[in-house]
Amino acid sequence: MAQILRINLTDRSAKIEPIPEVYQKLGGRGLTSAIVGREVDPLCDALGPNNKLVFAPGLLGGTVAPTSGRISFGGKSPLTGTIKESNSGGQAGQYLARLGIQAVVVEGTASAGKWCKVVVTKDGARIEDASDVAGLNNYDTVAKLQEQYGTKTGCISIGRAGEMLLSAASIAVTDRENRPTRHAGRGGLGAVMGSKRLKAVVLDPQGADRVPLVDAEAFKAAQRKFLNALNSHPVTSEGLPTYGTNVLTNILNEAGGLPTRNFSSGQFEGAEKVSGEREHDIMKARGGNPTHGCHSGCTIRCSGIYVDKDGHFMSKAPEYETVWANGPNCGIDDMDAIARMDRLYDDIGLDTIEVGAAMAVAMEGGVLPFGDAEGAIRLIQEIGEGTPRGRILGSGALVTGKVFGVNRIPVVKGQAMPAYDPRAVKGMGVTYATSTMGADHTAGYATAANILGVGGKVDALKPEGQAELSKNLQIATAALDSTGLCLFTAFAVLDDPTALEGICEMISAKYGMPFSADDFVNLGKKVLKAEREFNAGAGFTKEHDRLPEFFKREQLPPHNVVFDVSDAELDTVYRF
Amino acid sequence: MAQILRINLTDRSAKIEPIPEVYQKLGGRGLTSAIVGREVDPLCDALGPNNKLVFAPGLLGGTVAPTSGRISFGGKSPLTGTIKESNSGGQAGQYLARLGIQAVVVEGTASAGKWCKVVVTKDGARIEDASDVAGLNNYDTVAKLQEQYGTKTGCISIGRAGEMLLSAASIAVTDRENRPTRHAGRGGLGAVMGSKRLKAVVLDPQGADRVPLVDAEAFKAAQRKFLNALNSHPVTSEGLPTYGTNVLTNILNEAGGLPTRNFSSGQFEGAEKVSGEREHDIMKARGGNPTHGCHSGCTIRCSGIYVDKDGHFMSKAPEYETVWANGPNCGIDDMDAIARMDRLYDDIGLDTIEVGAAMAVAMEGGVLPFGDAEGAIRLIQEIGEGTPRGRILGSGALVTGKVFGVNRIPVVKGQAMPAYDPRAVKGMGVTYATSTMGADHTAGYATAANILGVGGKVDALKPEGQAELSKNLQIATAALDSTGLCLFTAFAVLDDPTALEGICEMISAKYGMPFSADDFVNLGKKVLKAEREFNAGAGFTKEHDRLPEFFKREQLPPHNVVFDVSDAELDTVYRF
């Protein structure tokens, strides 16, 4: 029986309650956005006691459905002021689901300096003092917690960035090797966790029952159908397992859509040196592992293990967006330097995209030269140390631009754009502009049809059809983010109808209710509508669904294109 | 014949044109807001080439009307994202009006590093290279320009803060002694000037004709009527001339509405030491001058000359809001230290309110202790030096709070609240919340009826009647800001009907048109409507017309009050 765990840190209570009817049969983003939408005042202070932080595994969390271990984190974002859902791999999603917890709702805030942790076992949840791990970064925090609670537990934690309430702070989730390498990066939810003085949540799934399935046989059949679709699609069966997400560096560079040196060009002369192919070769040659899942039960396994020249673990293999943000976007072409940055980001607890984008803005502002990898590493360390310079970067690209007098700031609703220039991948531009989350590639991954030829083909360089493309992807993504399945399953879903059939049939079999492809689409629409409603209450209007002016003014080489999807077109995205 | 001077810094052109019909018979804020509203895209980048910076003397500028020398600066604000009008004393308003320039519109932007200045004489305007003064602060800039162009010129300039595009950068205007002590402080228009790489405007009024009056006799009679009203009101004839604006420190402290240590109390134990009475005594004892006008033609003369123990000039006498922001609000009770800060602010070109508020936020964030005057002075110097810490402070209170992890940030629409706690002076709270400018005491000075008993009496601690009070004051202020008259004439206007009669009759006599009290009110409404329209186009909604949550949650000692004017009441302000 799924339940809700309410932690109130003002009065230090932890209560496990039956899940209210209005939240039943919801999961992941659908559930976090429903709870935040109903329970959080859109005008509250994102770092005050009236914001809530919600964690939720997906509808299929805890089952054997492939890639179903994503966990959603939700709340009002201190970075954007909008509602926020940011999801992560790692073990926590499966563990929570197996513990019968459909959502954790963290409310209130502990007194200054009184850091807390929450421990959840099959017997319930308790709040404990966390002064022993306060002030530590994620790697040390997790190591200490594993000593205390054993290596069969999973951990959700924040590093120094979250403690300092920096707007680019992430929430870390431990992976299969008990390392804090998986992050809910976007939107500063780590700062929300820090504002509540919640340092960590320890999840001990030992002895927990299996997740109940109403029709186990039907589930098994559906699961096979879905797995088969994943195993048949070239992206999920070959591209991602072999090269990881960083397979995209060469592809985007080729397409002229790889934002270089703070979005001043769409091609980087050093792209090949930081490509997925090169990353793969380095891992292979040094005894790392390019093909590895970010959580148990993942069959795509795009998340590698990156090691140094002596074969020692450095970091999980940097993802494409991390490589881009801290590589081409900063004029840096050194893969090992990027892996060191990745490790620092994970340790301090930072969004690699937001800070990488801020770094490039700082470089444009003359803080350090483009291409200065050692300088960038030093600056990331400074974030952990809390120097003024470090704190500026840790507050994201917008603040960094304001402070250093740079007005080419690639953000929407305060959140930095990821690794796809909106002028050369215009469908992504529509997603950045209109997403309920601020600029976010995962919200409606138009790169699929714009660049990869997945789910049809829409010319990346032309404005036509981009709004419709983004709209449909945003709806499907909002639904998929509610299932707990990895977004990468969408590649199969877009090309192979049996993939979505498998998903719907698994949900149907687990909950014992009809669930059709139409229900899936309606779920996505419902989630987006709840999010838009929250944002309207926070003062967001269509005027916020726009890209910064310079994307309409400055031509992007090599195609010399500007962003020219009209405002009127952008405003059609939410007409459904 | 009034004309418009259009400076385009992209193509380095300076054209004097007849004023278009749509801008005729407008002045000051009415004219800057009309031009910005019609010519600037509300979604443009405030620091990009498509923003415009407009200067305009008032409707009565250049005449002998007492206090008619105010000059309005307008544009889109990089601090708030709203339309912005910020006005200043000093000589420039009169000089521009006498040169027949009703408005200067600065467009485009010069190339990076190519600093320009504009010189306006009776023979026209020209753009000159300003590399000799680039990098200098205001005092040195003005001294150098006076050497070059003579001491009979006036100067509008920016210091290092404006050059660095910091959001708290002001625009300086020289006073009667040719010192850059009068500032358009609020909203970062100095950064807009910096973004265009316009370092200074030199105004040489020598040989200019007198400002034409259609009916000189009627004007003289009206001017006498108005002067008589000013000379009869106790605030404009006694309080302000004797003690300056800082007469308010003791009054607000007594009323429990003096925000202390970042708005955590309404009373400061050291208030007396930084009061207007003390400031007056210091100036008297040392041979300064407490009774001195900020521009020729001022009969109120609230702006003193503050000198050191040896009688040497330190700064103009710090105004109440400057004293408050950098004194009680920072726990500082040292008048000489505040005068040193005032001088630094004027020199670097910074809004004393915004940076003082940011300083208190930084103190709350542990950057330096409350009460550390020498630390605060050092930090202001750092702004001029462009250190990361200095740049943070120079970006205003909101950025400072974000960077240093402080969430008690007293801003509305990104602009810091001035010297009246909205919980204990609730009419000011309504003005802060609803003003088109972000938190701004001058936009509708409800302190008059809340605290001073001028223009009626509305209980400062109760929510009733505050929205109506603020509305009427905001309308009257928008009109008054269009005349070029000092806001302080409003004290007379609120209590003595002959004051407004005098103003209307002067306008009528100057322009040869009927101008009634109703026309005055309608002008105010028209200005506010144009400003609201711009803001709506920039995405502002009623959700932005709210105070930060903590004012509704935290009780303010000694009255232990919260801000409790309802949202519904706030939304009535713009129903007219």
mmCIF file of C-alpha atoms in Angstrom, chain B residues 273-557:
data_model
loop_
_atom_site.group_PDB
_atom_site.id
_atom_site.type_symbol
_atom_site.label_atom_id
_atom_site.label_comp_id
_atom_site.label_asym_id
_atom_site.label_seq_id
_atom_site.Cartn_x
_atom_site.Cartn_y
_atom_site.Cartn_z
ATOM 1 C CA LYS B 273 23.752 59.907 16.651
ATOM 2 C CA VAL B 274 22.886 59.942 12.961
ATOM 3 C CA SER B 275 19.830 62.175 13.169
ATOM 4 C CA GLY B 276 19.258 65.318 11.149
ATOM 5 C CA GLU B 277 19.551 67.349 14.304
ATOM 6 C CA ARG B 278 23.011 65.907 14.944
ATOM 7 C CA GLU B 279 23.980 66.265 11.294
ATOM 8 C CA HIS B 280 22.907 69.925 11.453
ATOM 9 C CA ASP B 281 24.948 70.539 14.597
ATOM 10 C CA ILE B 282 28.044 68.937 13.094
ATOM 11 C CA MET B 283 27.792 71.097 9.967
ATOM 12 C CA LYS B 284 27.196 74.226 12.026
ATOM 13 C CA ALA B 285 30.073 73.517 14.413
ATOM 14 C CA ARG B 286 32.582 72.742 11.664
ATOM 15 C CA GLY B 287 31.701 75.557 9.309
ATOM 16 C CA GLY B 288 29.681 73.519 6.843
ATOM 17 C CA ASN B 289 26.323 74.695 5.562
ATOM 18 C CA PRO B 290 23.120 72.911 6.476
ATOM 19 C CA THR B 291 20.889 75.164 4.361
ATOM 20 C CA HIS B 292 21.826 75.047 0.730
ATOM 21 C CA GLY B 293 19.982 74.286 -2.507
ATOM 22 C CA CYS B 294 20.809 71.334 -4.707
ATOM 23 C CA HIS B 295 20.252 73.565 -7.735
ATOM 24 C CA SER B 296 19.903 77.231 -8.560
ATOM 25 C CA GLY B 297 16.388 78.408 -7.979
ATOM 26 C CA CYS B 298 15.638 76.131 -5.083
ATOM 27 C CA THR B 299 13.976 77.969 -2.223
ATOM 28 C CA ILE B 300 13.677 74.963 0.102
ATOM 29 C CA ARG B 301 17.422 74.380 0.322
ATOM 30 C CA CYS B 302 17.416 71.073 2.170
ATOM 31 C CA SER B 303 20.764 69.972 0.780
ATOM 32 C CA GLY B 304 23.657 70.872 3.080
ATOM 33 C CA ILE B 305 27.409 70.846 2.724
ATOM 34 C CA TYR B 306 29.105 68.398 5.049
ATOM 35 C CA VAL B 307 32.689 69.127 6.093
ATOM 36 C CA ASP B 308 35.315 67.360 8.126
ATOM 37 C CA LYS B 309 36.748 68.443 11.465
ATOM 38 C CA ASP B 310 39.069 70.844 9.683
ATOM 39 C CA GLY B 311 36.244 72.394 7.735
ATOM 40 C CA HIS B 312 37.160 70.735 4.425
ATOM 41 C CA PHE B 313 34.395 69.539 2.122
ATOM 42 C CA MET B 314 33.606 65.831 2.553
ATOM 43 C CA SER B 315 30.344 65.402 0.680
ATOM 44 C CA LYS B 316 26.982 66.999 0.261
ATOM 45 C CA ALA B 317 25.059 66.432 3.488
ATOM 46 C CA PRO B 318 23.905 62.808 3.323
ATOM 47 C CA GLU B 319 20.167 62.569 2.711
ATOM 48 C CA TYR B 320 17.840 60.723 5.042
ATOM 49 C CA GLU B 321 17.636 57.623 2.857
ATOM 50 C CA THR B 322 21.427 57.506 2.538
ATOM 51 C CA VAL B 323 21.866 57.920 6.278
ATOM 52 C CA TRP B 324 19.284 55.238 6.925
ATOM 53 C CA ALA B 325 20.542 52.716 4.356
ATOM 54 C CA ASN B 326 24.130 52.911 5.488
ATOM 55 C CA GLY B 327 23.455 53.807 9.117
ATOM 56 C CA PRO B 328 20.612 52.187 11.070
ATOM 57 C CA ASN B 329 19.999 49.571 8.383
ATOM 58 C CA CYS B 330 23.607 48.433 8.798
ATOM 59 C CA GLY B 331 23.722 48.992 12.553
ATOM 60 C CA ILE B 332 26.105 51.939 11.994
ATOM 61 C CA ASP B 333 25.826 55.099 14.095
ATOM 62 C CA ASP B 334 28.807 57.107 12.897
ATOM 63 C CA MET B 335 27.829 60.238 10.960
ATOM 64 C CA ASP B 336 31.319 60.911 9.594
ATOM 65 C CA ALA B 337 31.576 57.351 8.332
ATOM 66 C CA ILE B 338 28.255 57.770 6.537
ATOM 67 C CA ALA B 339 29.511 61.015 4.955
ATOM 68 C CA ARG B 340 32.603 59.167 3.715
ATOM 69 C CA MET B 341 30.348 56.505 2.209
ATOM 70 C CA ASP B 342 28.184 59.180 0.630
ATOM 71 C CA ARG B 343 31.237 60.661 -1.025
ATOM 72 C CA LEU B 344 32.343 57.253 -2.310
ATOM 73 C CA TYR B 345 28.871 56.502 -3.666
ATOM 74 C CA ASP B 346 28.768 59.824 -5.508
ATOM 75 C CA ASP B 347 32.247 59.293 -6.843
ATOM 76 C CA ILE B 348 31.862 55.694 -8.036
ATOM 77 C CA GLY B 349 28.324 56.499 -9.149
ATOM 78 C CA LEU B 350 26.054 54.301 -7.064
ATOM 79 C CA ASP B 351 22.570 54.346 -5.622
ATOM 80 C CA THR B 352 23.096 54.881 -1.897
ATOM 81 C CA ILE B 353 19.802 53.152 -1.099
ATOM 82 C CA GLU B 354 20.346 50.048 -3.205
ATOM 83 C CA VAL B 355 23.905 49.488 -2.077
ATOM 84 C CA GLY B 356 23.158 50.304 1.547
ATOM 85 C CA ALA B 357 20.349 47.763 1.455
ATOM 86 C CA ALA B 358 22.693 45.259 -0.205
ATOM 87 C CA MET B 359 25.288 45.966 2.497
ATOM 88 C CA ALA B 360 22.804 45.098 5.230
ATOM 89 C CA VAL B 361 21.867 41.902 3.400
ATOM 90 C CA ALA B 362 25.573 41.055 3.126
ATOM 91 C CA MET B 363 25.935 41.717 6.841
ATOM 92 C CA GLU B 364 23.084 39.341 7.546
ATOM 93 C CA GLY B 365 24.876 36.830 5.346
ATOM 94 C CA GLY B 366 27.973 37.093 7.502
ATOM 95 C CA VAL B 367 30.149 38.965 5.019
ATOM 96 C CA LEU B 368 30.894 41.562 7.701
ATOM 97 C CA PRO B 369 29.356 42.295 11.087
ATOM 98 C CA PHE B 370 26.513 44.742 11.563
ATOM 99 C CA GLY B 371 27.953 48.020 12.752
ATOM 100 C CA ASP B 372 31.291 47.627 10.956
ATOM 101 C CA ALA B 373 31.602 51.089 9.411
ATOM 102 C CA GLU B 374 35.188 50.674 8.254
ATOM 103 C CA GLY B 375 34.334 47.322 6.677
ATOM 104 C CA ALA B 376 31.409 48.908 4.866
ATOM 105 C CA ILE B 377 33.595 51.730 3.548
ATOM 106 C CA ARG B 378 36.135 49.185 2.335
ATOM 107 C CA LEU B 379 33.394 47.246 0.572
ATOM 108 C CA ILE B 380 32.141 50.340 -1.212
ATOM 109 C CA GLN B 381 35.699 51.039 -2.350
ATOM 110 C CA GLU B 382 35.797 47.476 -3.668
ATOM 111 C CA ILE B 383 32.810 48.213 -5.882
ATOM 112 C CA GLY B 384 34.865 50.894 -7.586
ATOM 113 C CA GLU B 385 37.782 48.496 -7.881
ATOM 114 C CA GLY B 386 35.535 45.836 -9.389
ATOM 115 C CA THR B 387 36.464 43.002 -7.033
ATOM 116 C CA PRO B 388 34.000 40.085 -7.081
ATOM 117 C CA ARG B 389 32.720 41.094 -3.638
ATOM 118 C CA GLY B 390 32.378 44.695 -4.742
ATOM 119 C CA ARG B 391 30.581 43.760 -7.935
ATOM 120 C CA ILE B 392 28.111 41.655 -5.983
ATOM 121 C CA LEU B 393 27.164 44.604 -3.782
ATOM 122 C CA GLY B 394 27.061 46.884 -6.798
ATOM 123 C CA SER B 395 24.512 44.567 -8.386
ATOM 124 C CA GLY B 396 22.009 45.382 -5.670
ATOM 125 C CA ALA B 397 20.292 43.769 -2.732
ATOM 126 C CA LEU B 398 18.595 40.935 -4.604
ATOM 127 C CA VAL B 399 21.770 39.619 -6.210
ATOM 128 C CA THR B 400 23.646 40.093 -2.941
ATOM 129 C CA GLY B 401 21.061 38.036 -1.086
ATOM 130 C CA LYS B 402 21.114 35.280 -3.667
ATOM 131 C CA VAL B 403 24.884 35.067 -3.702
ATOM 132 C CA PHE B 404 25.309 35.110 0.059
ATOM 133 C CA GLY B 405 22.429 32.755 0.796
ATOM 134 C CA VAL B 406 20.234 35.334 2.529
ATOM 135 C CA ASN B 407 16.532 35.071 1.901
ATOM 136 C CA ARG B 408 15.331 38.106 3.855
ATOM 137 C CA ILE B 409 15.770 40.423 0.896
ATOM 138 C CA PRO B 410 13.767 43.654 1.101
ATOM 139 C CA VAL B 411 13.029 44.260 -2.573
ATOM 140 C CA VAL B 412 10.029 44.616 -4.850
ATOM 141 C CA LYS B 413 10.500 43.954 -8.548
ATOM 142 C CA GLY B 414 14.183 43.606 -7.788
ATOM 143 C CA GLN B 415 14.614 47.081 -6.277
ATOM 144 C CA ALA B 416 15.509 47.636 -2.635
ATOM 145 C CA MET B 417 13.073 49.257 -0.266
ATOM 146 C CA PRO B 418 14.053 52.582 1.186
ATOM 147 C CA ALA B 419 13.942 53.906 4.703
ATOM 148 C CA TYR B 420 10.391 53.195 5.836
ATOM 149 C CA ASP B 421 9.459 49.751 7.072
ATOM 150 C CA PRO B 422 6.324 48.697 5.206
ATOM 151 C CA ARG B 423 4.947 46.946 8.272
ATOM 152 C CA ALA B 424 4.978 50.089 10.406
ATOM 153 C CA VAL B 425 4.319 52.606 7.617
ATOM 154 C CA LYS B 426 1.814 50.576 5.694
ATOM 155 C CA GLY B 427 0.982 53.209 3.118
ATOM 156 C CA MET B 428 4.609 53.055 2.031
ATOM 157 C CA GLY B 429 4.239 49.288 1.814
ATOM 158 C CA VAL B 430 1.436 49.783 -0.690
ATOM 159 C CA THR B 431 3.582 52.166 -2.703
ATOM 160 C CA TYR B 432 6.539 49.767 -2.669
ATOM 161 C CA ALA B 433 4.334 46.903 -3.811
ATOM 162 C CA THR B 434 2.448 48.649 -6.561
ATOM 163 C CA SER B 435 4.728 51.337 -7.932
ATOM 164 C CA THR B 436 5.617 50.990 -11.589
ATOM 165 C CA MET B 437 9.243 51.446 -10.523
ATOM 166 C CA GLY B 438 9.808 48.697 -7.957
ATOM 167 C CA ALA B 439 10.107 49.654 -4.284
ATOM 168 C CA ASP B 440 10.415 53.444 -4.315
ATOM 169 C CA HIS B 441 9.508 55.873 -1.569
ATOM 170 C CA THR B 442 9.281 58.819 -3.939
ATOM 171 C CA ALA B 443 6.588 57.142 -6.063
ATOM 172 C CA GLY B 444 3.839 57.831 -3.542
ATOM 173 C CA TYR B 445 5.104 59.223 -0.288
ATOM 174 C CA ALA B 446 2.501 57.894 2.119
ATOM 175 C CA THR B 447 4.775 58.778 5.025
ATOM 176 C CA ALA B 448 3.181 62.216 4.714
ATOM 177 C CA ALA B 449 -0.253 61.123 5.970
ATOM 178 C CA ASN B 450 0.997 58.039 7.840
ATOM 179 C CA ILE B 451 3.614 59.750 9.968
ATOM 180 C CA LEU B 452 3.925 63.475 9.320
ATOM 181 C CA GLY B 453 0.267 64.424 9.423
ATOM 182 C CA VAL B 454 0.599 66.182 6.084
ATOM 183 C CA GLY B 455 -2.282 65.810 3.626
ATOM 184 C CA GLY B 456 -4.559 64.263 6.258
ATOM 185 C CA LYS B 457 -3.919 61.433 8.658
ATOM 186 C CA VAL B 458 -4.066 57.697 7.950
ATOM 187 C CA ASP B 459 -2.998 55.411 10.822
ATOM 188 C CA ALA B 460 0.374 54.008 9.776
ATOM 189 C CA LEU B 461 -0.117 50.719 11.610
ATOM 190 C CA LYS B 462 -3.511 49.796 10.207
ATOM 191 C CA PRO B 463 -4.230 48.426 6.733
ATOM 192 C CA GLU B 464 -7.343 50.542 6.214
ATOM 193 C CA GLY B 465 -7.171 53.382 3.752
ATOM 194 C CA GLN B 466 -3.580 52.753 2.679
ATOM 195 C CA ALA B 467 -4.358 51.664 -0.882
ATOM 196 C CA GLU B 468 -6.491 54.744 -1.516
ATOM 197 C CA LEU B 469 -3.829 56.970 0.029
ATOM 198 C CA SER B 470 -1.044 55.446 -2.046
ATOM 199 C CA LYS B 471 -3.090 55.596 -5.226
ATOM 200 C CA ASN B 472 -3.781 59.311 -4.902
ATOM 201 C CA LEU B 473 -0.190 60.048 -4.027
ATOM 202 C CA GLN B 474 1.149 57.975 -6.919
ATOM 203 C CA ILE B 475 -1.068 59.886 -9.335
ATOM 204 C CA ALA B 476 -0.070 63.280 -7.931
ATOM 205 C CA THR B 477 3.593 62.291 -7.910
ATOM 206 C CA ALA B 478 3.597 61.158 -11.517
ATOM 207 C CA ALA B 479 2.242 64.586 -12.432
ATOM 208 C CA LEU B 480 4.636 66.480 -10.167
ATOM 209 C CA ASP B 481 7.589 64.491 -11.550
ATOM 210 C CA SER B 482 6.573 65.793 -14.955
ATOM 211 C CA THR B 483 6.819 69.451 -13.958
ATOM 212 C CA GLY B 484 10.471 69.518 -12.977
ATOM 213 C CA LEU B 485 9.465 70.688 -9.513
ATOM 214 C CA CYS B 486 10.976 69.059 -6.479
ATOM 215 C CA LEU B 487 8.875 66.364 -4.839
ATOM 216 C CA PHE B 488 9.127 68.255 -1.587
ATOM 217 C CA THR B 489 6.787 70.897 -2.930
ATOM 218 C CA ALA B 490 4.160 68.191 -2.436
ATOM 219 C CA PHE B 491 4.122 68.939 1.276
ATOM 220 C CA ALA B 492 2.698 72.349 0.464
ATOM 221 C CA VAL B 493 0.468 70.963 -2.289
ATOM 222 C CA LEU B 494 -1.091 68.432 0.098
ATOM 223 C CA ASP B 495 -2.042 71.024 2.711
ATOM 224 C CA ASP B 496 -2.514 74.276 0.830
ATOM 225 C CA PRO B 497 -4.675 74.491 -2.309
ATOM 226 C CA THR B 498 -2.904 77.652 -3.493
ATOM 227 C CA ALA B 499 0.277 75.622 -4.098
ATOM 228 C CA LEU B 500 -1.321 73.475 -6.798
ATOM 229 C CA GLU B 501 -3.108 76.519 -8.165
ATOM 230 C CA GLY B 502 0.261 78.188 -8.521
ATOM 231 C CA ILE B 503 1.733 75.167 -10.336
ATOM 232 C CA CYS B 504 -1.180 74.893 -12.746
ATOM 233 C CA GLU B 505 -1.192 78.626 -13.426
ATOM 234 C CA MET B 506 2.554 78.616 -14.125
ATOM 235 C CA ILE B 507 2.138 75.768 -16.646
ATOM 236 C CA SER B 508 -0.821 77.548 -18.151
ATOM 237 C CA ALA B 509 1.090 80.830 -18.467
ATOM 238 C CA LYS B 510 4.208 79.207 -19.869
ATOM 239 C CA TYR B 511 2.458 77.162 -22.578
ATOM 240 C CA GLY B 512 -0.532 79.414 -23.200
ATOM 241 C CA MET B 513 -3.028 76.660 -22.603
ATOM 242 C CA PRO B 514 -5.644 75.997 -19.981
ATOM 243 C CA PHE B 515 -4.246 73.728 -17.249
ATOM 244 C CA SER B 516 -6.460 72.952 -14.264
ATOM 245 C CA ALA B 517 -6.058 70.814 -11.166
ATOM 246 C CA ASP B 518 -8.031 68.161 -13.049
ATOM 247 C CA ASP B 519 -5.553 68.351 -15.904
ATOM 248 C CA PHE B 520 -2.800 67.818 -13.348
ATOM 249 C CA VAL B 521 -4.506 64.693 -11.996
ATOM 250 C CA ASN B 522 -5.208 63.427 -15.498
ATOM 251 C CA LEU B 523 -1.586 63.947 -16.437
ATOM 252 C CA GLY B 524 -0.556 61.809 -13.473
ATOM 253 C CA LYS B 525 -2.971 59.056 -14.458
ATOM 254 C CA LYS B 526 -1.788 59.147 -18.047
ATOM 255 C CA VAL B 527 1.849 58.801 -17.015
ATOM 256 C CA LEU B 528 1.122 55.867 -14.719
ATOM 257 C CA LYS B 529 -0.953 54.147 -17.373
ATOM 258 C CA ALA B 530 1.823 54.431 -19.940
ATOM 259 C CA GLU B 531 4.255 52.992 -17.413
ATOM 260 C CA ARG B 532 1.945 50.131 -16.460
ATOM 261 C CA GLU B 533 1.476 49.331 -20.121
ATOM 262 C CA PHE B 534 5.217 49.073 -20.640
ATOM 263 C CA ASN B 535 5.526 46.846 -17.591
ATOM 264 C CA ALA B 536 2.711 44.579 -18.759
ATOM 265 C CA GLY B 537 4.588 44.186 -22.040
ATOM 266 C CA ALA B 538 7.643 43.187 -20.025
ATOM 267 C CA GLY B 539 5.616 40.468 -18.300
ATOM 268 C CA PHE B 540 4.660 42.194 -15.056
ATOM 269 C CA THR B 541 1.353 41.204 -13.475
ATOM 270 C CA LYS B 542 -0.440 41.802 -10.205
ATOM 271 C CA GLU B 543 1.598 38.927 -8.771
ATOM 272 C CA HIS B 544 4.593 41.245 -8.973
ATOM 273 C CA ASP B 545 2.742 43.919 -6.991
ATOM 274 C CA ARG B 546 3.507 42.102 -3.747
ATOM 275 C CA LEU B 547 5.960 42.435 -0.902
ATOM 276 C CA PRO B 548 8.418 39.643 -0.127
ATOM 277 C CA GLU B 549 6.835 36.963 2.011
ATOM 278 C CA PHE B 550 8.827 37.707 5.138
ATOM 279 C CA PHE B 551 7.076 41.030 5.680
ATOM 280 C CA LYS B 552 3.839 39.106 6.056
ATOM 281 C CA ARG B 553 5.387 36.497 8.330
ATOM 282 C CA GLU B 554 7.870 38.310 10.586
ATOM 283 C CA GLN B 555 6.644 40.747 13.203
ATOM 284 C CA LEU B 556 8.488 44.050 13.375
ATOM 285 C CA PRO B 557 9.388 45.349 16.837
#
